[in-house]
Amino acid sequence: MATERTLSIIKPDGLEKDLIGTIIERFEEADLQPVAMRMTRLSEREAEGFYEVHKGEPFFDELIEFMTRGPVIVMVLEGKNAIERNRMIMGATDPAEADEGTIRSDFANDVGENIVHGSDSPENAEKEIRYFFSDTDIYERNVE
Ligand code: ADP
Ligand code: MG
């Protein structure tokens, strides 16, 4: 299993529900280490750019409104097989279909407001990390 990096976002509903610590704890317990992190509030333009692939979907406007309604935490998680393992810890997009014990099953309201984002492929991880972070924002962990 290769060490990978993936982009994680705690969405506005995650902050509204005071889940920052709980969510990061789940990643740390799974040896997905944050190597970059910040709180930001997405502009409409930033949210639309980030979710460009969903432009034209019926839920697009609702998604942009949701993602811009309050601050988010954007972070880079690093670990073995990080992209797939983060998606496992998150659970399915629709919390009603998410496995028990996943973040979305435990905390999400519905398919739109589902607490977390996670990159779904190495290509998208690379692109999404670049969208928010430059090399100097990303730190080596476990070094003296
Ligand atoms: P995921 O976040 O699991 O990768 P998608 O990439 O399919 O899911 O969708 C991106 C985001 O768009 C979802 O996390 C969710 O916030 C929103 N979304 C997806 N499908 C719907 C839907 N049917 N209705 C409302 N919002 C949706
Ligand atoms: Mg997706």
mmCIF file of C-alpha atoms and ligand atoms in Angstrom:
data_model
loop_
_atom_site.group_PDB
_atom_site.id
_atom_site.type_symbol
_atom_site.label_atom_id
_atom_site.label_comp_id
_atom_site.label_asym_id
_atom_site.label_seq_id
_atom_site.Cartn_x
_atom_site.Cartn_y
_atom_site.Cartn_z
ATOM 1 C CA MET A 1 0.000 0.000 0.000
ATOM 2 C CA ALA A 2 1.418 3.295 -1.069
ATOM 3 C CA THR A 3 1.487 6.360 1.123
ATOM 4 C CA GLU A 4 -0.943 8.845 -0.390
ATOM 5 C CA ARG A 5 -2.300 12.307 0.244
ATOM 6 C CA THR A 6 -5.959 13.208 -0.073
ATOM 7 C CA LEU A 7 -8.017 16.368 0.355
ATOM 8 C CA SER A 8 -10.539 16.370 3.180
ATOM 9 C CA ILE A 9 -13.062 19.107 3.900
ATOM 10 C CA ILE A 10 -15.193 19.407 7.003
ATOM 11 C CA LYS A 11 -18.243 21.075 5.479
ATOM 12 C CA PRO A 12 -20.256 23.929 7.070
ATOM 13 C CA ASP A 13 -22.656 21.499 8.758
ATOM 14 C CA GLY A 14 -19.712 19.776 10.464
ATOM 15 C CA LEU A 15 -18.659 23.088 12.013
ATOM 16 C CA GLU A 16 -22.244 24.017 12.909
ATOM 17 C CA LYS A 17 -22.508 20.710 14.787
ATOM 18 C CA ASP A 18 -19.174 21.246 16.611
ATOM 19 C CA LEU A 19 -17.645 18.142 15.065
ATOM 20 C CA ILE A 20 -14.175 19.408 14.118
ATOM 21 C CA GLY A 21 -12.430 17.518 16.912
ATOM 22 C CA THR A 22 -14.518 14.376 16.564
ATOM 23 C CA ILE A 23 -13.828 14.126 12.838
ATOM 24 C CA ILE A 24 -10.112 14.789 13.065
ATOM 25 C CA GLU A 25 -9.906 12.214 15.865
ATOM 26 C CA ARG A 26 -11.365 9.567 13.550
ATOM 27 C CA PHE A 27 -8.713 10.324 10.948
ATOM 28 C CA GLU A 28 -5.892 10.291 13.475
ATOM 29 C CA GLU A 29 -7.092 7.012 14.971
ATOM 30 C CA ALA A 30 -6.924 5.532 11.468
ATOM 31 C CA ASP A 31 -3.370 6.857 10.950
ATOM 32 C CA LEU A 32 -4.508 9.459 8.466
ATOM 33 C CA GLN A 33 -2.386 12.382 9.576
ATOM 34 C CA PRO A 34 -3.195 15.996 8.774
ATOM 35 C CA VAL A 35 -0.167 17.484 7.000
ATOM 36 C CA ALA A 36 -1.876 20.776 6.055
ATOM 37 C CA MET A 37 -4.936 22.481 7.503
ATOM 38 C CA ARG A 38 -6.856 25.747 7.577
ATOM 39 C CA MET A 39 -10.263 27.238 8.237
ATOM 40 C CA THR A 40 -11.736 29.248 5.393
ATOM 41 C CA ARG A 41 -15.072 30.405 4.091
ATOM 42 C CA LEU A 42 -15.484 29.534 0.416
ATOM 43 C CA SER A 43 -16.631 32.255 -1.929
ATOM 44 C CA GLU A 44 -19.277 31.295 -4.465
ATOM 45 C CA ARG A 45 -16.607 31.322 -7.121
ATOM 46 C CA GLU A 46 -14.306 29.020 -5.136
ATOM 47 C CA ALA A 47 -17.108 26.553 -4.405
ATOM 48 C CA GLU A 48 -18.220 26.525 -8.037
ATOM 49 C CA GLY A 49 -14.658 25.941 -9.197
ATOM 50 C CA PHE A 50 -14.117 23.153 -6.695
ATOM 51 C CA TYR A 51 -17.329 21.357 -7.693
ATOM 52 C CA GLU A 52 -17.014 22.130 -11.416
ATOM 53 C CA VAL A 53 -17.614 18.461 -12.361
ATOM 54 C CA HIS A 54 -21.099 18.722 -10.841
ATOM 55 C CA LYS A 55 -22.096 21.792 -12.839
ATOM 56 C CA GLY A 56 -25.402 21.036 -14.546
ATOM 57 C CA GLU A 57 -26.523 18.553 -11.875
ATOM 58 C CA PRO A 58 -29.929 19.383 -10.404
ATOM 59 C CA PHE A 59 -28.393 19.767 -6.947
ATOM 60 C CA PHE A 60 -25.576 22.119 -8.028
ATOM 61 C CA ASP A 61 -27.086 25.420 -6.815
ATOM 62 C CA GLU A 62 -28.113 23.876 -3.505
ATOM 63 C CA LEU A 63 -24.592 22.459 -3.110
ATOM 64 C CA ILE A 64 -22.955 25.860 -3.687
ATOM 65 C CA GLU A 65 -25.344 27.570 -1.287
ATOM 66 C CA PHE A 66 -24.613 24.940 1.369
ATOM 67 C CA MET A 67 -20.836 24.977 0.931
ATOM 68 C CA THR A 68 -20.660 28.785 1.187
ATOM 69 C CA ARG A 69 -23.018 29.305 4.123
ATOM 70 C CA GLY A 70 -20.314 29.128 6.774
ATOM 71 C CA PRO A 71 -16.651 28.331 7.325
ATOM 72 C CA VAL A 72 -15.105 24.969 6.464
ATOM 73 C CA ILE A 73 -11.902 23.172 7.440
ATOM 74 C CA VAL A 74 -9.764 22.172 4.479
ATOM 75 C CA MET A 75 -6.981 19.697 5.142
ATOM 76 C CA VAL A 76 -4.573 17.317 3.527
ATOM 77 C CA LEU A 77 -4.517 13.846 5.063
ATOM 78 C CA GLU A 78 -1.533 11.578 4.562
ATOM 79 C CA GLY A 79 -1.286 7.846 5.142
ATOM 80 C CA LYS A 80 -1.271 4.396 3.611
ATOM 81 C CA ASN A 81 -3.961 4.118 0.951
ATOM 82 C CA ALA A 82 -5.286 7.466 2.234
ATOM 83 C CA ILE A 83 -7.677 8.208 -0.621
ATOM 84 C CA GLU A 84 -9.702 5.008 -0.354
ATOM 85 C CA ARG A 85 -9.440 4.745 3.424
ATOM 86 C CA ASN A 86 -10.702 8.304 3.896
ATOM 87 C CA ARG A 87 -13.721 7.461 1.707
ATOM 88 C CA MET A 88 -14.363 4.372 3.879
ATOM 89 C CA ILE A 89 -14.233 6.417 7.086
ATOM 90 C CA MET A 90 -16.564 9.027 5.539
ATOM 91 C CA GLY A 91 -19.177 6.519 4.332
ATOM 92 C CA ALA A 92 -21.457 6.693 1.300
ATOM 93 C CA THR A 93 -22.610 10.069 -0.065
ATOM 94 C CA ASP A 94 -26.158 9.395 1.164
ATOM 95 C CA PRO A 95 -25.987 8.852 4.935
ATOM 96 C CA ALA A 96 -28.987 6.517 4.706
ATOM 97 C CA GLU A 97 -26.769 4.193 2.669
ATOM 98 C CA ALA A 98 -23.577 4.736 4.657
ATOM 99 C CA ASP A 99 -22.163 1.896 6.767
ATOM 100 C CA GLU A 100 -22.684 2.123 10.506
ATOM 101 C CA GLY A 101 -19.849 3.849 12.312
ATOM 102 C CA THR A 102 -18.896 6.033 9.359
ATOM 103 C CA ILE A 103 -18.866 9.819 9.743
ATOM 104 C CA ARG A 104 -21.806 10.321 7.412
ATOM 105 C CA SER A 105 -23.892 7.568 8.987
ATOM 106 C CA ASP A 106 -23.239 8.934 12.463
ATOM 107 C CA PHE A 107 -23.656 12.665 11.822
ATOM 108 C CA ALA A 108 -25.083 13.628 8.408
ATOM 109 C CA ASN A 109 -28.631 14.882 7.829
ATOM 110 C CA ASP A 110 -29.079 13.949 4.178
ATOM 111 C CA VAL A 111 -27.368 13.378 0.841
ATOM 112 C CA GLY A 112 -26.665 17.110 0.478
ATOM 113 C CA GLU A 113 -25.547 18.003 3.983
ATOM 114 C CA ASN A 114 -23.155 15.167 4.571
ATOM 115 C CA ILE A 115 -20.459 16.656 6.828
ATOM 116 C CA VAL A 116 -17.299 15.793 4.899
ATOM 117 C CA HIS A 117 -15.702 15.813 1.474
ATOM 118 C CA GLY A 118 -12.947 13.433 0.394
ATOM 119 C CA SER A 119 -11.091 13.084 -2.906
ATOM 120 C CA ASP A 120 -12.199 10.044 -4.901
ATOM 121 C CA SER A 121 -9.097 9.237 -6.996
ATOM 122 C CA PRO A 122 -5.357 9.972 -7.091
ATOM 123 C CA GLU A 123 -5.902 12.411 -9.986
ATOM 124 C CA ASN A 124 -8.618 14.320 -8.143
ATOM 125 C CA ALA A 125 -6.654 14.250 -4.873
ATOM 126 C CA GLU A 126 -3.730 15.945 -6.596
ATOM 127 C CA LYS A 127 -5.992 18.514 -8.237
ATOM 128 C CA GLU A 128 -8.036 19.232 -5.105
ATOM 129 C CA ILE A 129 -4.964 19.562 -2.864
ATOM 130 C CA ARG A 130 -3.540 22.085 -5.375
ATOM 131 C CA TYR A 131 -6.834 23.977 -5.309
ATOM 132 C CA PHE A 132 -6.279 24.910 -1.667
ATOM 133 C CA PHE A 133 -2.626 24.382 -0.793
ATOM 134 C CA SER A 134 0.819 25.092 -2.161
ATOM 135 C CA ASP A 135 3.877 22.948 -1.371
ATOM 136 C CA THR A 136 4.983 25.253 1.436
ATOM 137 C CA ASP A 137 1.615 24.796 3.224
ATOM 138 C CA ILE A 138 2.181 21.030 3.482
ATOM 139 C CA TYR A 139 4.352 19.709 6.304
ATOM 140 C CA GLU A 140 6.416 16.601 6.928
ATOM 141 C CA ARG A 141 5.260 14.802 10.074
ATOM 142 C CA ASN A 142 7.350 12.476 12.227
ATOM 143 C CA VAL A 143 10.612 14.259 11.592
ATOM 144 C CA GLU A 144 12.915 15.730 14.253
HETATM 145 P P1 ADP B 1 -19.152 12.547 -2.632
HETATM 146 O O1 ADP B 1 -19.060 13.800 -1.774
HETATM 147 O O2 ADP B 1 -19.496 11.336 -1.815
HETATM 148 O O3 ADP B 1 -17.948 12.339 -3.510
HETATM 149 P P2 ADP B 1 -20.536 13.398 -5.049
HETATM 150 O O4 ADP B 1 -19.181 13.707 -5.618
HETATM 151 O O5 ADP B 1 -21.449 12.538 -5.853
HETATM 152 O O6 ADP B 1 -20.425 12.745 -3.595
HETATM 153 O O7 ADP B 1 -21.325 14.764 -4.778
HETATM 154 C C1 ADP B 1 -20.656 15.878 -4.234
HETATM 155 C C2 ADP B 1 -21.530 16.487 -3.173
HETATM 156 O O8 ADP B 1 -22.713 17.011 -3.768
HETATM 157 C C3 ADP B 1 -22.060 15.505 -2.111
HETATM 158 O O9 ADP B 1 -21.119 15.233 -1.103
HETATM 159 C C4 ADP B 1 -23.258 16.247 -1.591
HETATM 160 O O10 ADP B 1 -22.895 17.293 -0.692
HETATM 161 C C5 ADP B 1 -23.804 16.860 -2.882
HETATM 162 N N1 ADP B 1 -24.800 15.966 -3.500
HETATM 163 C C6 ADP B 1 -24.558 14.843 -4.202
HETATM 164 N N2 ADP B 1 -25.694 14.262 -4.634
HETATM 165 C C7 ADP B 1 -26.710 15.054 -4.183
HETATM 166 C C8 ADP B 1 -28.142 15.014 -4.286
HETATM 167 N N3 ADP B 1 -28.754 14.026 -4.944
HETATM 168 N N4 ADP B 1 -28.856 15.999 -3.692
HETATM 169 C C9 ADP B 1 -28.247 17.002 -3.021
HETATM 170 N N5 ADP B 1 -26.890 17.109 -2.895
HETATM 171 C C10 ADP B 1 -26.138 16.150 -3.453
HETATM 172 MG MG MG B 2 -17.200 13.440 -5.088
#
